[in-house]
């Protein structure tokens, strides 16, 4: 039997009675996706780990404000995206980090810290160009692009997550794809 | 795509074929990108378990200054010196550049001790003189004229 979840809570009283043990189940179910999204946004494994924990803590602290107008996953992803953006804004050396990331694709470690075949795959020129192009996108375009390409999230869900109109999401995705494609085509 | 005919009949354009190839290559690249990001985010089970334990521990002690935030803020503070220190450092650097710049050296002001003393002496001399220096040539001329007059008065007039 599934423990009581935020989304399943019918009344405010039930939401407030969520036990940390129930929340542990929510963490187990969503932590990998949240971590992956944050890793895409901040490009720092340690920061992604810290922000993932903070994301769930903030979600638990603010679960009373969850109105149920979106799915639990949508709500958690929204919190994670806001935290990732705040993290990128607060970093003083954001510019230099972007410059370093544009020239060094080895910042994102593999699971065991060593280079794997997949890491070697990242060395391909097309991936390098894609990473470089993504760094040039606006925050909204980058978020939409990553959610759609990496998380394979439907456009409607992206719109709900970012609280944007569907047309706006489509516009952001179109421009992001065009920018990335042009960059890949230009440098070939 | 306009101009592309699958049968490669009338209207077929080689450019359309190249464009399709580019589209395919781009789609493949995006797929590789997705796989690489998923692979990069993979962690052993121990990592996820540790993360859950950490979250559970912090939920048991709900505090605004909980260890994650405190550690994160401490780490962030260590990495981000206060703005005031950066501003002061930048100002000092600018002053050093200006002071030691060879192209536009800041003229050194002479603070020789004897300059004031010499000035006072000149002022005293000027006060003792019957006429200021600017009028010294006129004074000399007047003295010469006075001497001529005196000499003329001594010579009797011609009859």
Coordinates of C-alpha atoms in Angstrom, one line a residue:
Chain A
X1 CA 0.0 0.0 0.0
X2 CA 1.4 3.3 -1.0
X3 CA 1.9 5.8 1.8
X4 CA -0.1 9.0 1.7
X5 CA 1.4 11.3 -0.9
X6 CA 1.0 15.0 -1.3
X7 CA -0.9 14.5 -4.5
X8 CA -3.3 12.1 -2.9
X9 CA -4.0 14.3 0.1
X10 CA -7.6 15.5 -0.2
X11 CA -7.6 18.1 2.6
X12 CA -5.2 20.6 4.0
X13 CA -5.2 18.7 7.3
X14 CA -4.1 15.6 5.5
X15 CA -1.3 17.4 3.8
X16 CA -0.1 18.8 7.1
X17 CA 0.0 15.3 8.6
X18 CA 2.5 14.0 6.0
X19 CA 5.1 12.0 7.8
X20 CA 8.7 12.2 6.9
X21 CA 8.6 8.5 6.3
X22 CA 6.0 9.0 3.7
X23 CA 8.1 11.7 2.2
X24 CA 11.0 9.2 1.9
X25 CA 9.0 7.3 -0.6
X26 CA 8.5 10.5 -2.6
X27 CA 12.3 11.1 -2.5
X28 CA 13.0 7.6 -3.7
X29 CA 10.7 7.9 -6.6
X30 CA 11.8 11.3 -7.9
X31 CA 15.4 11.9 -6.7
X32 CA 17.0 10.5 -9.8
X33 CA 15.1 12.7 -12.2
X34 CA 15.6 15.8 -10.0
X35 CA 19.3 15.1 -9.7
X36 CA 19.6 14.7 -13.5
X37 CA 17.8 17.9 -14.2
X38 CA 19.9 19.8 -11.8
X39 CA 23.0 18.3 -13.2
X40 CA 22.0 19.5 -16.6
X41 CA 21.4 23.0 -15.3
X42 CA 24.4 23.6 -13.0
X43 CA 26.9 21.2 -14.7
X44 CA 28.4 20.5 -11.3
X45 CA 28.0 17.1 -9.6
X46 CA 28.5 18.3 -6.1
X47 CA 26.2 21.2 -6.5
X48 CA 23.6 19.0 -8.1
X49 CA 23.8 16.7 -5.1
X50 CA 23.4 19.5 -2.6
X51 CA 20.6 21.2 -4.6
X52 CA 18.7 17.9 -4.9
X53 CA 18.6 17.5 -1.1
X54 CA 17.6 21.1 -0.7
X55 CA 14.9 20.7 -3.3
X56 CA 13.2 18.0 -1.4
X57 CA 13.6 19.8 1.9
X58 CA 12.0 22.9 0.4
X59 CA 9.3 20.8 -1.0
X60 CA 8.6 19.3 2.4
X61 CA 8.7 22.7 4.1
X62 CA 6.3 24.1 1.5
X63 CA 4.1 21.1 1.0
X64 CA 1.2 23.0 2.7
X65 CA 1.3 25.4 -0.2
X66 CA 0.9 22.7 -2.8
X67 CA -2.5 23.2 -4.3
X68 CA -2.6 20.0 -6.3
X69 CA -3.1 22.0 -9.6
X70 CA -0.1 20.1 -11.1
X71 CA 1.3 16.6 -10.6
X72 CA 3.8 16.0 -7.8
X73 CA 6.6 15.5 -10.3
X74 CA 5.8 18.7 -12.0
X75 CA 5.9 20.6 -8.7
X76 CA 9.2 19.1 -7.7
X77 CA 10.7 19.8 -11.1
X78 CA 9.5 23.4 -10.9
X79 CA 11.3 23.7 -7.5
X80 CA 14.4 22.1 -8.9
X81 CA 14.5 24.4 -11.9
X82 CA 14.1 27.5 -9.8
X83 CA 16.9 26.4 -7.5
X84 CA 19.1 25.6 -10.4
X85 CA 18.6 29.0 -11.9
X86 CA 19.2 30.8 -8.6
X87 CA 22.4 28.8 -8.2
X88 CA 23.6 29.8 -11.6
X89 CA 22.7 33.5 -11.0
X90 CA 24.4 33.6 -7.6
X91 CA 27.7 32.3 -8.8
X92 CA 30.1 35.2 -9.2
X93 CA 32.3 33.3 -11.7
X94 CA 29.4 32.1 -13.8
X95 CA 31.0 33.6 -16.9
X96 CA 34.3 31.9 -16.4
X97 CA 32.6 28.6 -15.6
X98 CA 30.6 28.9 -18.8
X99 CA 33.8 29.6 -20.7
X100 CA 35.5 26.6 -19.0
X101 CA 32.6 24.4 -19.7
X102 CA 32.5 25.4 -23.4
X103 CA 36.1 24.2 -23.7
X104 CA 36.1 21.3 -21.3
X105 CA 33.5 18.5 -21.5
X106 CA 35.1 16.5 -18.8
X107 CA 33.5 18.4 -15.9
X108 CA 30.6 16.0 -15.6
X109 CA 31.9 12.8 -14.1
X110 CA 30.8 9.4 -14.8
X111 CA 29.4 7.1 -12.2
X112 CA 32.7 5.7 -11.2
X113 CA 34.8 8.8 -11.8
X114 CA 36.6 7.2 -14.7
X115 CA 36.1 7.7 -18.4
X116 CA 33.6 5.3 -19.8
X117 CA 32.6 4.6 -23.4
X118 CA 29.8 7.0 -22.9
X119 CA 32.3 9.6 -21.8
X120 CA 34.3 8.9 -24.9
X121 CA 31.1 9.3 -26.8
X122 CA 30.8 12.8 -25.4
X123 CA 34.1 13.7 -27.0
X124 CA 32.5 13.6 -30.4
X125 CA 32.5 17.0 -32.0
X126 CA 28.8 17.1 -32.4
X127 CA 28.3 16.7 -28.6
X128 CA 30.9 19.4 -28.0
X129 CA 29.0 21.7 -30.3
X130 CA 25.7 21.0 -28.7
X131 CA 27.0 21.7 -25.2
X132 CA 28.6 24.9 -26.4
X133 CA 25.4 26.0 -28.2
X134 CA 23.3 25.3 -25.1
X135 CA 25.4 27.6 -23.0
X136 CA 24.6 30.4 -25.4
X137 CA 20.8 30.0 -25.0
X138 CA 18.7 32.1 -22.7
X139 CA 17.6 30.6 -19.4
X140 CA 14.1 29.8 -20.7
X141 CA 15.3 28.3 -24.0
X142 CA 17.9 26.2 -22.2
X143 CA 15.4 24.9 -19.7
X144 CA 12.8 24.1 -22.3
X145 CA 15.4 22.4 -24.5
X146 CA 16.8 20.3 -21.7
X147 CA 13.4 19.2 -20.4
X148 CA 12.2 18.2 -23.9
X149 CA 15.4 16.6 -25.2
X150 CA 16.9 15.1 -22.0
X151 CA 13.8 14.4 -20.0
X152 CA 11.6 13.8 -23.1
X153 CA 8.9 15.8 -21.3
X154 CA 5.8 16.6 -23.4
X155 CA 5.4 20.2 -24.3
X156 CA 2.2 20.5 -22.3
X157 CA 4.0 19.3 -19.2
X158 CA 6.8 21.7 -19.8
X159 CA 4.3 24.5 -20.0
X160 CA 2.7 23.4 -16.7
X161 CA 6.1 23.1 -15.1
X162 CA 7.4 26.5 -16.1
X163 CA 3.9 28.1 -15.9
X164 CA 4.2 29.3 -19.5
X165 CA 1.7 29.2 -22.4
X166 CA 2.0 26.2 -24.7
X167 CA 2.8 28.6 -27.6
X168 CA 5.6 30.2 -25.7
X169 CA 7.1 26.8 -24.9
X170 CA 6.9 25.9 -28.6
X171 CA 8.6 29.1 -29.6
X172 CA 11.4 28.6 -27.1
X173 CA 12.0 25.1 -28.2
X174 CA 11.9 26.1 -31.9
X175 CA 14.5 28.8 -31.4
X176 CA 16.6 26.6 -29.2
X177 CA 16.7 23.8 -31.7
X178 CA 17.5 26.2 -34.5
X179 CA 20.3 27.8 -32.6
X180 CA 21.8 24.5 -31.7
X181 CA 21.4 23.1 -35.2
X182 CA 22.9 26.2 -36.8
X183 CA 25.9 26.0 -34.5
X184 CA 26.5 22.4 -35.3
X185 CA 26.1 23.0 -39.0
X186 CA 28.4 26.1 -39.0
X187 CA 31.3 24.4 -37.3
X188 CA 31.3 21.2 -39.4
Chain B
X1 CA 9.9 19.0 -47.9
X2 CA 9.4 21.1 -50.9
X3 CA 11.2 20.1 -54.0
X4 CA 11.8 16.6 -52.7
X5 CA 10.3 13.7 -54.6
X6 CA 10.7 10.3 -53.1
X7 CA 10.7 8.7 -56.4
X8 CA 13.3 11.2 -57.5
X9 CA 11.2 12.2 -60.3
X10 CA 10.5 15.6 -61.6
X11 CA 11.1 18.3 -59.1
X12 CA 13.7 16.4 -57.1
X13 CA 16.5 18.7 -55.8
X14 CA 19.8 17.5 -54.4
X15 CA 19.7 20.2 -51.8
X16 CA 16.6 18.6 -50.3
X17 CA 18.5 15.4 -49.9
X18 CA 21.4 17.2 -48.2
X19 CA 19.0 18.9 -45.9
X20 CA 17.4 15.7 -44.9
X21 CA 20.8 14.2 -44.1
X22 CA 21.5 17.2 -41.9
X23 CA 18.2 16.8 -40.2
X24 CA 19.0 13.1 -39.6
X25 CA 22.5 13.9 -38.3
X26 CA 21.1 16.5 -36.0
X27 CA 18.5 14.1 -34.6
X28 CA 21.2 11.5 -34.1
X29 CA 23.4 14.1 -32.3
X30 CA 20.5 15.0 -30.0
X31 CA 19.9 11.4 -29.2
X32 CA 23.6 11.0 -28.3
X33 CA 23.3 14.1 -26.1
X34 CA 20.3 12.6 -24.3
X35 CA 22.1 9.4 -23.7
X36 CA 25.2 11.1 -22.5
X37 CA 23.3 13.2 -20.0
X38 CA 21.5 10.2 -18.7
X39 CA 24.7 8.3 -18.4
X40 CA 26.4 11.2 -16.6
X41 CA 23.7 11.3 -14.0
X42 CA 23.9 7.6 -13.2
X43 CA 25.1 6.9 -9.7
X44 CA 25.5 3.7 -7.6
X45 CA 22.7 2.7 -5.2
X46 CA 24.8 3.8 -2.3
X47 CA 24.8 7.3 -3.5
X48 CA 21.0 7.5 -3.6
X49 CA 20.7 5.8 -0.3
X50 CA 23.1 8.3 1.3
X51 CA 21.1 11.1 -0.2
X52 CA 17.8 9.8 1.2
X53 CA 19.4 9.4 4.6
X54 CA 20.7 12.9 4.6
X55 CA 17.3 14.3 3.6
X56 CA 15.6 12.2 6.3
X57 CA 18.0 13.4 8.9
X58 CA 17.4 17.0 8.0
X59 CA 13.6 16.6 8.0
X60 CA 13.9 15.4 11.6
X61 CA 15.5 18.6 12.7
X62 CA 13.6 21.3 10.8
X63 CA 15.6 24.4 11.2
X64 CA 16.2 27.4 9.0
X65 CA 19.9 26.9 9.5
X66 CA 19.9 23.2 8.9
X67 CA 23.3 21.7 8.1
X68 CA 22.8 21.5 4.3
X69 CA 22.0 25.1 4.1
X70 CA 24.6 26.1 6.6
X71 CA 27.3 24.0 4.8
X72 CA 26.2 25.3 1.5
X73 CA 26.1 28.9 2.6
X74 CA 29.5 28.4 4.3
X75 CA 30.9 26.9 1.2
X76 CA 29.3 29.6 -0.9
X77 CA 30.6 32.3 1.4
X78 CA 34.1 30.8 1.2
X79 CA 33.9 30.9 -2.6
X80 CA 32.3 34.3 -2.7
X81 CA 34.1 37.0 -0.8
X82 CA 32.0 39.9 0.3
X83 CA 31.3 42.5 -2.3
X84 CA 33.0 45.1 -0.2
X85 CA 36.3 43.3 -0.2
X86 CA 36.2 43.0 -4.0
X87 CA 35.3 46.6 -4.4
X88 CA 38.1 47.7 -2.2
X89 CA 40.6 45.4 -4.0
X90 CA 39.5 46.8 -7.3
X91 CA 39.9 50.3 -6.1
X92 CA 43.4 49.6 -4.7
X93 CA 44.4 48.0 -8.0
X94 CA 43.2 51.0 -9.9
X95 CA 45.1 53.4 -7.7
X96 CA 48.2 51.3 -8.1
X97 CA 47.9 51.4 -11.9
X98 CA 47.4 55.1 -11.9
X99 CA 50.3 55.8 -9.6
X100 CA 52.8 53.6 -11.3
X101 CA 51.7 54.3 -14.8
X102 CA 54.7 55.6 -16.8
X103 CA 52.5 57.1 -19.6
X104 CA 50.7 59.5 -17.4
X105 CA 52.7 59.9 -14.2
X106 CA 51.0 61.9 -11.6
X107 CA 53.2 65.0 -11.1
X108 CA 55.0 64.9 -7.9
X109 CA 54.4 67.9 -5.7
X110 CA 57.5 69.4 -4.4
X111 CA 57.4 69.8 -0.7
X112 CA 60.9 71.3 -0.4
X113 CA 61.3 73.0 3.0
X114 CA 63.3 75.8 1.6
X115 CA 60.8 76.9 -0.9
X116 CA 58.6 78.6 1.7
X117 CA 61.6 80.2 3.4
X118 CA 62.9 81.7 0.1
X119 CA 59.5 83.0 -0.6
X120 CA 59.3 84.8 2.7
X121 CA 62.7 86.4 2.1
X122 CA 61.6 87.7 -1.3
X123 CA 58.5 89.1 0.3
X124 CA 60.5 90.9 3.0
X125 CA 62.9 92.3 0.4
X126 CA 60.0 93.5 -1.6
X127 CA 58.5 95.3 1.4
X128 CA 61.9 96.9 2.2
X129 CA 62.3 98.2 -1.3
X130 CA 60.8 101.6 -2.0
X131 CA 59.2 100.2 -5.1
X132 CA 58.1 96.8 -6.2
X133 CA 60.1 94.8 -8.6
X134 CA 57.7 95.4 -11.5
X135 CA 58.5 99.0 -11.2
X136 CA 62.2 98.6 -10.7
X137 CA 63.1 99.7 -14.3
X138 CA 61.0 102.8 -13.8
X139 CA 62.7 103.4 -10.6
X140 CA 66.1 103.2 -12.2
X141 CA 64.9 105.6 -15.0
X142 CA 63.6 108.1 -12.5
X143 CA 66.9 108.0 -10.6
X144 CA 68.8 108.7 -13.8
X145 CA 66.5 111.6 -14.6
X146 CA 66.9 112.9 -11.1
X147 CA 70.6 112.8 -11.5
X148 CA 70.5 114.6 -14.8
X149 CA 68.3 117.3 -13.3
X150 CA 70.7 117.8 -10.5
X151 CA 73.6 118.0 -12.9
X152 CA 71.8 120.5 -15.1
X153 CA 71.0 122.8 -12.2
X154 CA 74.7 123.1 -11.4
X155 CA 75.6 124.3 -14.9
X156 CA 74.7 128.0 -15.3
X157 CA 72.6 129.1 -18.2
X158 CA 74.2 130.4 -21.3
X159 CA 73.8 134.1 -22.0

